[in-house]
PDB file of C-alpha atoms and ligand atoms in Angstrom:
ATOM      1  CA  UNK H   1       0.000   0.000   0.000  1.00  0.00           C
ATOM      2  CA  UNK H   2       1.186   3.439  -0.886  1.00  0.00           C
ATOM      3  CA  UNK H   3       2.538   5.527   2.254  1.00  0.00           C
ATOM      4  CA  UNK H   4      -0.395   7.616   3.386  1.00  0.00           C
ATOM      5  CA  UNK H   5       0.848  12.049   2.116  1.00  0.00           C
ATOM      6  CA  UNK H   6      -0.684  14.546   3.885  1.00  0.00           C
ATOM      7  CA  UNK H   7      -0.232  18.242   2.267  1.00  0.00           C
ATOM      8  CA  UNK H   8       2.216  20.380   3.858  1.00  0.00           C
ATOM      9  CA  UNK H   9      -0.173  23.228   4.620  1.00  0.00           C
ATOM     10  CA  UNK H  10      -2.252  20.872   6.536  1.00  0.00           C
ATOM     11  CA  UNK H  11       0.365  19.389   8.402  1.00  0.00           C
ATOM     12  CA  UNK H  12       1.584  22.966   9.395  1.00  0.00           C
ATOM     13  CA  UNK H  13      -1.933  24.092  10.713  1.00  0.00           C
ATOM     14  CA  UNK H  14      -2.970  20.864  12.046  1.00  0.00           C
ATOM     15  CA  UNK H  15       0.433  20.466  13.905  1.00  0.00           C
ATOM     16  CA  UNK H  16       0.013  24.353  15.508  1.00  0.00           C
ATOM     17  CA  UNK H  17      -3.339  23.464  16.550  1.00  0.00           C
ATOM     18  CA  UNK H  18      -2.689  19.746  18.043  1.00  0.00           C
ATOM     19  CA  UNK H  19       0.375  21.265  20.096  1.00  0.00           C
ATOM     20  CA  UNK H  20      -1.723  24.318  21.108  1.00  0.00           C
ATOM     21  CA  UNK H  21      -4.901  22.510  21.818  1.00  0.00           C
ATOM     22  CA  UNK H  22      -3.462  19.982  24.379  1.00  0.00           C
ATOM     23  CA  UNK H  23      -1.621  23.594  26.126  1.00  0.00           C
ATOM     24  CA  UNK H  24      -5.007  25.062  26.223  1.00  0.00           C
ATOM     25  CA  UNK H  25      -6.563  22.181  27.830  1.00  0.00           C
ATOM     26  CA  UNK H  26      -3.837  21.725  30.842  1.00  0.00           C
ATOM     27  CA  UNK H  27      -3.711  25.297  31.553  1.00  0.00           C
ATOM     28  CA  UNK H  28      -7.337  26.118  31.613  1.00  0.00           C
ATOM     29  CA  UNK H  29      -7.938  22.729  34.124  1.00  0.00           C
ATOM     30  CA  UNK H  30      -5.274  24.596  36.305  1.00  0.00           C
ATOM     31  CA  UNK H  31      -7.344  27.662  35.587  1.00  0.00           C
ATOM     32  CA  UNK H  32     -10.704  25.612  36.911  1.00  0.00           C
ATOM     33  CA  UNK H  33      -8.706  24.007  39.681  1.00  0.00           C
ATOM     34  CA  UNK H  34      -7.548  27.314  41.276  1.00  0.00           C
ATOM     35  CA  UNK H  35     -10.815  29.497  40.733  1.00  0.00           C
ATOM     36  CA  UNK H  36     -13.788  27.562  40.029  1.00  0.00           C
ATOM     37  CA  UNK H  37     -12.907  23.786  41.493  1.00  0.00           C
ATOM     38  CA  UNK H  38     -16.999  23.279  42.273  1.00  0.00           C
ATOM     39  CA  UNK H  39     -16.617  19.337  41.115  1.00  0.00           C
ATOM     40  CA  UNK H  40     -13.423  19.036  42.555  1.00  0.00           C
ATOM     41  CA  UNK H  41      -9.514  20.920  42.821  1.00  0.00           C
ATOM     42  CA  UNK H  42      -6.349  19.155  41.858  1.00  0.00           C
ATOM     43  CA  UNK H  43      -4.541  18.222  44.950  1.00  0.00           C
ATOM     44  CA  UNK H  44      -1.399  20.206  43.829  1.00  0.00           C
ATOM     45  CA  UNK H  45      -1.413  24.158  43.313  1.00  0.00           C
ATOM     46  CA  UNK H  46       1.601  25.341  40.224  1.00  0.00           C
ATOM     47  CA  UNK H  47       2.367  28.884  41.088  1.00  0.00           C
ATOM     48  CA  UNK H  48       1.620  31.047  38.030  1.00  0.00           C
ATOM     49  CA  UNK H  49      -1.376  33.298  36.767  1.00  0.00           C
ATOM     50  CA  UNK H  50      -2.728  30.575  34.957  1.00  0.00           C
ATOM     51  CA  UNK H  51      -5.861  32.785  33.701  1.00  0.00           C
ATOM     52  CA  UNK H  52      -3.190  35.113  32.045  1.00  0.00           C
ATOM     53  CA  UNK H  53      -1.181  31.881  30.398  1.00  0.00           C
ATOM     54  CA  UNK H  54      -4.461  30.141  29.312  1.00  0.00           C
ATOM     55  CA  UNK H  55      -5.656  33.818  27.939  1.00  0.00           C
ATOM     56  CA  UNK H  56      -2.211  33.594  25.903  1.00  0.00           C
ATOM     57  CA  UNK H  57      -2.244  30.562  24.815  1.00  0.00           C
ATOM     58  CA  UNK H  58      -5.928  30.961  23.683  1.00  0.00           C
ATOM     59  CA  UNK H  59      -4.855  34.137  21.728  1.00  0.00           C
ATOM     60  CA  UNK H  60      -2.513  32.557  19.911  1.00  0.00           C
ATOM     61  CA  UNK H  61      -5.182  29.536  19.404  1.00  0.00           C
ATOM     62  CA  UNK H  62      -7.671  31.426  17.602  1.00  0.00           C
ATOM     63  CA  UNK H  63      -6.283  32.665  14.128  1.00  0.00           C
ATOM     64  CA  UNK H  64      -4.665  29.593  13.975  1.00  0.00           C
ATOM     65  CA  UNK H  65      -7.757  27.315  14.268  1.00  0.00           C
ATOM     66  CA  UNK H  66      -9.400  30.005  11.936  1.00  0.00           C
ATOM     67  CA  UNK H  67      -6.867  29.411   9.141  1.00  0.00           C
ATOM     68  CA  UNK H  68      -6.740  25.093   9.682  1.00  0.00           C
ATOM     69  CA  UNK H  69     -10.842  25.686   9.424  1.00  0.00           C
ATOM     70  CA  UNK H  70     -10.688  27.506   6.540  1.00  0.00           C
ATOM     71  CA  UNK H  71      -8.470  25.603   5.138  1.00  0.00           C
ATOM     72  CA  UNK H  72     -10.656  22.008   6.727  1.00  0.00           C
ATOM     73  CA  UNK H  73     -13.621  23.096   4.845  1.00  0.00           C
ATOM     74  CA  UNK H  74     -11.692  24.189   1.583  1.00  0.00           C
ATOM     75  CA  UNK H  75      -8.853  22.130   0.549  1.00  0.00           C
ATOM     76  CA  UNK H  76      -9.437  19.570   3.361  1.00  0.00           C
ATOM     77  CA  UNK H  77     -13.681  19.268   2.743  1.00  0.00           C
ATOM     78  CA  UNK H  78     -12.536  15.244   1.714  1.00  0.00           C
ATOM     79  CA  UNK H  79     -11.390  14.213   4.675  1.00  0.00           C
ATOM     80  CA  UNK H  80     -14.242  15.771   6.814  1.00  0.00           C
ATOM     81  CA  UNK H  81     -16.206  13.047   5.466  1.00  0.00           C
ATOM     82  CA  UNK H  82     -14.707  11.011   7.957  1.00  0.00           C
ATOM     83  CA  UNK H  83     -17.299  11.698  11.663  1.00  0.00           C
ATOM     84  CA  UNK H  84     -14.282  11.849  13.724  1.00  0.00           C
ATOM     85  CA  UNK H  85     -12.515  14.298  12.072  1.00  0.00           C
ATOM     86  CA  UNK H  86     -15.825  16.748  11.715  1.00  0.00           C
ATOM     87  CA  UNK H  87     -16.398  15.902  15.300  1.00  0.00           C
ATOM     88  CA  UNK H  88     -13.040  17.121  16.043  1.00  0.00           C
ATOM     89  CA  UNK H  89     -13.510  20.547  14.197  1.00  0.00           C
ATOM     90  CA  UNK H  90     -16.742  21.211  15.956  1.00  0.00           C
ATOM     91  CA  UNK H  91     -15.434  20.765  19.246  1.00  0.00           C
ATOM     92  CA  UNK H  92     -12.353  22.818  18.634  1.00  0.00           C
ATOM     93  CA  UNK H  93     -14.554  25.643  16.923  1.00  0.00           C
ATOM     94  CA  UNK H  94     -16.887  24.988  20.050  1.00  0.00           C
ATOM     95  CA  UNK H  95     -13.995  25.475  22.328  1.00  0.00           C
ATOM     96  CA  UNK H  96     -12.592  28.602  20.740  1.00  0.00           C
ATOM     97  CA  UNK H  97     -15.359  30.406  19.934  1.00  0.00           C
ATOM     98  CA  UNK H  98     -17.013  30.016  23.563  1.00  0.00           C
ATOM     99  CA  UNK H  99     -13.231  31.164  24.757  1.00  0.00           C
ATOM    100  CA  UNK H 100     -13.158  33.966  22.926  1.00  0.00           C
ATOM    101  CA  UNK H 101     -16.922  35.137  24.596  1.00  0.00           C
ATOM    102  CA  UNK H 102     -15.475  35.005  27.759  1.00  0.00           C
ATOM    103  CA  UNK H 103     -14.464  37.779  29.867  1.00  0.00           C
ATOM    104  CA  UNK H 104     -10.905  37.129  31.833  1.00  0.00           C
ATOM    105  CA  UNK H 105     -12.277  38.541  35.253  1.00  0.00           C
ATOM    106  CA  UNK H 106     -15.483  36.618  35.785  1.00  0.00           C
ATOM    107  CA  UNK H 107     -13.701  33.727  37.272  1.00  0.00           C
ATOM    108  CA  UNK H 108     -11.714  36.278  39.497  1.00  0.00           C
ATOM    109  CA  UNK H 109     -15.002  37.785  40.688  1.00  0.00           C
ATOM    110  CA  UNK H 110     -16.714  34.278  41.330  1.00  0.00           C
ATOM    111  CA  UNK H 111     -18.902  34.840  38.715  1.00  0.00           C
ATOM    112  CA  UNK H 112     -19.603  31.309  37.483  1.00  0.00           C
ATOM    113  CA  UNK H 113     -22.880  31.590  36.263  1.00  0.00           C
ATOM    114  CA  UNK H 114     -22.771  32.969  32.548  1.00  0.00           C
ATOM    115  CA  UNK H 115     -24.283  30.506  30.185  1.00  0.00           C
ATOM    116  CA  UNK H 116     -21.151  31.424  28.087  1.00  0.00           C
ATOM    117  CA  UNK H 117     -18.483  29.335  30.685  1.00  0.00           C
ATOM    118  CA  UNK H 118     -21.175  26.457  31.392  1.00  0.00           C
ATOM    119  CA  UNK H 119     -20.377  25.825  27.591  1.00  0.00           C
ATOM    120  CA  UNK H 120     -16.728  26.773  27.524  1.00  0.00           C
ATOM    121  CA  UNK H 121     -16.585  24.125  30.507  1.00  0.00           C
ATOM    122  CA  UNK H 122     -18.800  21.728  28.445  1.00  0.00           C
ATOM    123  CA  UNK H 123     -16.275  22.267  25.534  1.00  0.00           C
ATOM    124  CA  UNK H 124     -13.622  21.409  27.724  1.00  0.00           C
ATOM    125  CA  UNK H 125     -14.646  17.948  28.157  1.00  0.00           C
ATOM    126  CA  UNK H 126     -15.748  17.749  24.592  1.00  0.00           C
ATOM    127  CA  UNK H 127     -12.587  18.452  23.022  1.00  0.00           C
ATOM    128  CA  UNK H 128     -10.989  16.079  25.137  1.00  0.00           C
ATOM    129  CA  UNK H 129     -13.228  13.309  24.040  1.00  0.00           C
ATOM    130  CA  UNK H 130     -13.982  14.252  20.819  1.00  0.00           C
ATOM    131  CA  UNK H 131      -9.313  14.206  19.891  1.00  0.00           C
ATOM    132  CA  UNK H 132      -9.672  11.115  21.638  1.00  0.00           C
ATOM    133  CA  UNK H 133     -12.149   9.590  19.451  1.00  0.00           C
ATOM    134  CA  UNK H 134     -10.720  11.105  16.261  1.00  0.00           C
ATOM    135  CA  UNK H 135      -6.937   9.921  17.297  1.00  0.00           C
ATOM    136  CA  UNK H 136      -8.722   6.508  17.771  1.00  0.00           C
ATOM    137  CA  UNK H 137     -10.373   6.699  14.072  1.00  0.00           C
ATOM    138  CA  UNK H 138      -7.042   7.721  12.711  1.00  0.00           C
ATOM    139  CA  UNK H 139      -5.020   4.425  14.489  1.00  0.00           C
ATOM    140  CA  UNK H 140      -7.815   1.592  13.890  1.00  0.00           C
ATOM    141  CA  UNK H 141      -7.870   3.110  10.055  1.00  0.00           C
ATOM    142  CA  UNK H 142      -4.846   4.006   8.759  1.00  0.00           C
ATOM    143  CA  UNK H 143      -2.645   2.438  11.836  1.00  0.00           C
ATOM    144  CA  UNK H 144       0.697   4.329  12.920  1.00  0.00           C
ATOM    145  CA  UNK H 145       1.945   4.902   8.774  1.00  0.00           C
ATOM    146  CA  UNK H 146      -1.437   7.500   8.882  1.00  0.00           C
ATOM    147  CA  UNK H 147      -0.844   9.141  12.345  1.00  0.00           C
ATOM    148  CA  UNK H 148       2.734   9.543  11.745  1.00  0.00           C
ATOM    149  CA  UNK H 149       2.160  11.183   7.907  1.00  0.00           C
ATOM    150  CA  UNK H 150       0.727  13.830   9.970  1.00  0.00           C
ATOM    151  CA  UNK H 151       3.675  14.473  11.589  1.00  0.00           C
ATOM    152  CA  UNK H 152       6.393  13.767   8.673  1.00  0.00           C
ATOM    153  CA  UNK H 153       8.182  16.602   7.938  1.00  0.00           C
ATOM    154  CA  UNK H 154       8.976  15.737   3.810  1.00  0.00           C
ATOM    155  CA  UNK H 155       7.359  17.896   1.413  1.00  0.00           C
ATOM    156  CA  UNK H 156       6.579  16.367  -2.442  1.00  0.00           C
ATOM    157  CA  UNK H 157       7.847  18.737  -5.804  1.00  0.00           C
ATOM    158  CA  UNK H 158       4.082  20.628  -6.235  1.00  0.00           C
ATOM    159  CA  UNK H 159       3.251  20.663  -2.276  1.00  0.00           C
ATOM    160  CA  UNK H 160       5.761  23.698  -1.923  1.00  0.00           C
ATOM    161  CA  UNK H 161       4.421  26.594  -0.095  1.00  0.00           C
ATOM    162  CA  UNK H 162       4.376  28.821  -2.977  1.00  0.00           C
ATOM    163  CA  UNK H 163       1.597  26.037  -4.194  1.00  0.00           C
ATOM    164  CA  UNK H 164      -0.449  26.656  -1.026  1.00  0.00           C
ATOM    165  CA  UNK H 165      -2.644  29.285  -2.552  1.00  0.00           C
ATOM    166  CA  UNK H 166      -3.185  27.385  -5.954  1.00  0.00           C
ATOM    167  CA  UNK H 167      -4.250  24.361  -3.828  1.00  0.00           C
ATOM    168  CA  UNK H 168      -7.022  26.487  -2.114  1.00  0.00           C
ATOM    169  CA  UNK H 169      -8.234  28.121  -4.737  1.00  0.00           C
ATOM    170  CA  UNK H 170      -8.277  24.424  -6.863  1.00  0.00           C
ATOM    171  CA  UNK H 171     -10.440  23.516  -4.349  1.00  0.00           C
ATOM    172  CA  UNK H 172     -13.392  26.062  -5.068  1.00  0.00           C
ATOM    173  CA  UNK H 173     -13.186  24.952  -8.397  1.00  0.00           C
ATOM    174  CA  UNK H 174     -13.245  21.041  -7.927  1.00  0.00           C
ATOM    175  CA  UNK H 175     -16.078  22.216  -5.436  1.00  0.00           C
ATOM    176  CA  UNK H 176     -18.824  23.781  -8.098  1.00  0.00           C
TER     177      UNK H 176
HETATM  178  C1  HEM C 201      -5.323  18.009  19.243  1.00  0.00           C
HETATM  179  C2  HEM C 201      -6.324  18.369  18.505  1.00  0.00           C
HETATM  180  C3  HEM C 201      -6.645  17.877  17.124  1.00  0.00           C
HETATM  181  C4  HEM C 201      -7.614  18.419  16.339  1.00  0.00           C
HETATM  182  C5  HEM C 201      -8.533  19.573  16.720  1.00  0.00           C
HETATM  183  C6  HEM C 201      -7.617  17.683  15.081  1.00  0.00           C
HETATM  184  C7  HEM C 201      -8.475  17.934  14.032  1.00  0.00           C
HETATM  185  C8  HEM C 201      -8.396  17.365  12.783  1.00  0.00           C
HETATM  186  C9  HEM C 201      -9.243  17.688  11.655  1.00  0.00           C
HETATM  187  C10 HEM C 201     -10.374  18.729  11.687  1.00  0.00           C
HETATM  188  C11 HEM C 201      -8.836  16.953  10.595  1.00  0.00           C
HETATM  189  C12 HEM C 201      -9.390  16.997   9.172  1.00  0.00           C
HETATM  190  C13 HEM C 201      -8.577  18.046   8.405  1.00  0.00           C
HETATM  191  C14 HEM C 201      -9.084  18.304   7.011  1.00  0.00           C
HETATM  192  O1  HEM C 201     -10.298  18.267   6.778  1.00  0.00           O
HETATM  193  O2  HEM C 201      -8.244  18.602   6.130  1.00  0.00           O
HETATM  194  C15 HEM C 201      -7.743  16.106  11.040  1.00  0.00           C
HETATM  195  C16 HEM C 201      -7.075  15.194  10.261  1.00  0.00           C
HETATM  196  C17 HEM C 201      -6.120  14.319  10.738  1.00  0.00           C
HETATM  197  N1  HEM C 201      -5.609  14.269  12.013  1.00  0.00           N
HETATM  198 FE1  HEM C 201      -6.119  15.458  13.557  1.00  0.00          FE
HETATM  199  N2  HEM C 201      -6.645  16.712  15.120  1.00  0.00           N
HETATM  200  C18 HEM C 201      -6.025  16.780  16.357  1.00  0.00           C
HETATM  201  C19 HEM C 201      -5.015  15.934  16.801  1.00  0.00           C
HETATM  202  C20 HEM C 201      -4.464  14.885  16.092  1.00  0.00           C
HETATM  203  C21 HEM C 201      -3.458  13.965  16.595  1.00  0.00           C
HETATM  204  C22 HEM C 201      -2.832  13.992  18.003  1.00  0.00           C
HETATM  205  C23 HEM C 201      -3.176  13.094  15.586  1.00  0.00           C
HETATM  206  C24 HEM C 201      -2.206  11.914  15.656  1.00  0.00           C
HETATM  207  C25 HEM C 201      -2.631  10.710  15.602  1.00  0.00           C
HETATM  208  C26 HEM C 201      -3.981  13.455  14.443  1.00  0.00           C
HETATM  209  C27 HEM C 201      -3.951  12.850  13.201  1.00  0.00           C
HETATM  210  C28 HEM C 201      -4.677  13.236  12.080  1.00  0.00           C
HETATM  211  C29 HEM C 201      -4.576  12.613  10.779  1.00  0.00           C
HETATM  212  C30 HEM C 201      -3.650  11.441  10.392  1.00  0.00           C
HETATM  213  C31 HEM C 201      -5.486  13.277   9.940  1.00  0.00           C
HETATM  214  C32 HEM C 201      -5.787  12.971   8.458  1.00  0.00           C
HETATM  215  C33 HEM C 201      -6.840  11.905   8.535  1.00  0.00           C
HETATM  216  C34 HEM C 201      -7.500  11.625   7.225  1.00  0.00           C
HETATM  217  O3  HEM C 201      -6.834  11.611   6.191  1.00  0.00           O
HETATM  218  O4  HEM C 201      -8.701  11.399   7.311  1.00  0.00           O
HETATM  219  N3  HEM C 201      -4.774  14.540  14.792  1.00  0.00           N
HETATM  220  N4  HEM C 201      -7.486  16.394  12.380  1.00  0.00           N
END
């Protein structure tokens, strides 16, 4: 069987957003552990303002799952054909877009009852379960050649960067 090829543009936004995502996840449980903890604290407490690092890594987070969405339904519309990778986007767009609706100093204030951080929380768990599921998809059907073509770092003659924007715009037209 041929060696599963990702393109190179995916691979860069995909990898940005699967080391980001994990970073966002850690930091805001340390986030819920020191401020909100109502289901339960972590038994160890990391000095740092982890609200401020979450809020960082969250701004660096959002263009970049903008541009691997864009680029998801565009160029990358195929593979969303496969549930666990849809499932994947929706609970990262879930997770970022309820992230960016919430304000930085309603958890300092005790404030924990905006409908907007029930479903940041609820996106939380979803993104947790929802990488889980799609890493799971990825291993039982293309085993470890298709998780590791993600990460390969060789680039094909025609996948160059300075082919990125024909690929996109390729894609509208294979898409009318
Ligand atoms: C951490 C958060 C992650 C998110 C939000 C995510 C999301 C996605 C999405 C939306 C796609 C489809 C892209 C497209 O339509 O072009 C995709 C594809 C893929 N992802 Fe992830 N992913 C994550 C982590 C991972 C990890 C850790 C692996 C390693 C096993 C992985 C392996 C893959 C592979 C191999 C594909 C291509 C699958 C195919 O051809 O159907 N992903 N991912």
């Amino acid at each position: 069987m041929a060696r599963p090829y990702q393109p190179s543009l995916l691979r860069l936004l995909h990898g940005a957003t699967a080391l980001l995502v994990p970073l966002a996840w850690l930091t805001g449980l340390l986030v819920y552990s020191d401020y909100d903890g109502r289901i339960g604290r972590l038994p160890l407490t990391l000095p740092g303002e982890w609200i401020d690092i979450h809020g960082t890594v969250g701004v660096l987070l959002w263009p970049i799952a903008l541009l691997f969405g864009l680029y998801a339904l565009t160029a990358g519309r195929a593979r969303l054909r496969q549930p666990a990778n849809a499932i994947a986007l929706l609970a990262l767009v879930l997770a970022v877009g309820s992230g960016k609706l919430m304000e930085e100093d309603w958890l300092r204030d005790g404030q924990f009852q905006h409908a907007v951080y029930s479903v940041h929380l609820l996106a939380w768990l979803l993104i947790a379960l929802a990488v889980a599921l799609h890493v799971a998809a990825v291993l039982r059907r293309g085993g470890w050649p298709l998780a590791r073509s993600m990460a390969s770092v060789q680039v094909r003659a025609g996948d160059l960067p300075g082919q990125w924007f024909g690929q996109i715009r390729r894609s509208f037209k294979a898409g009318r």
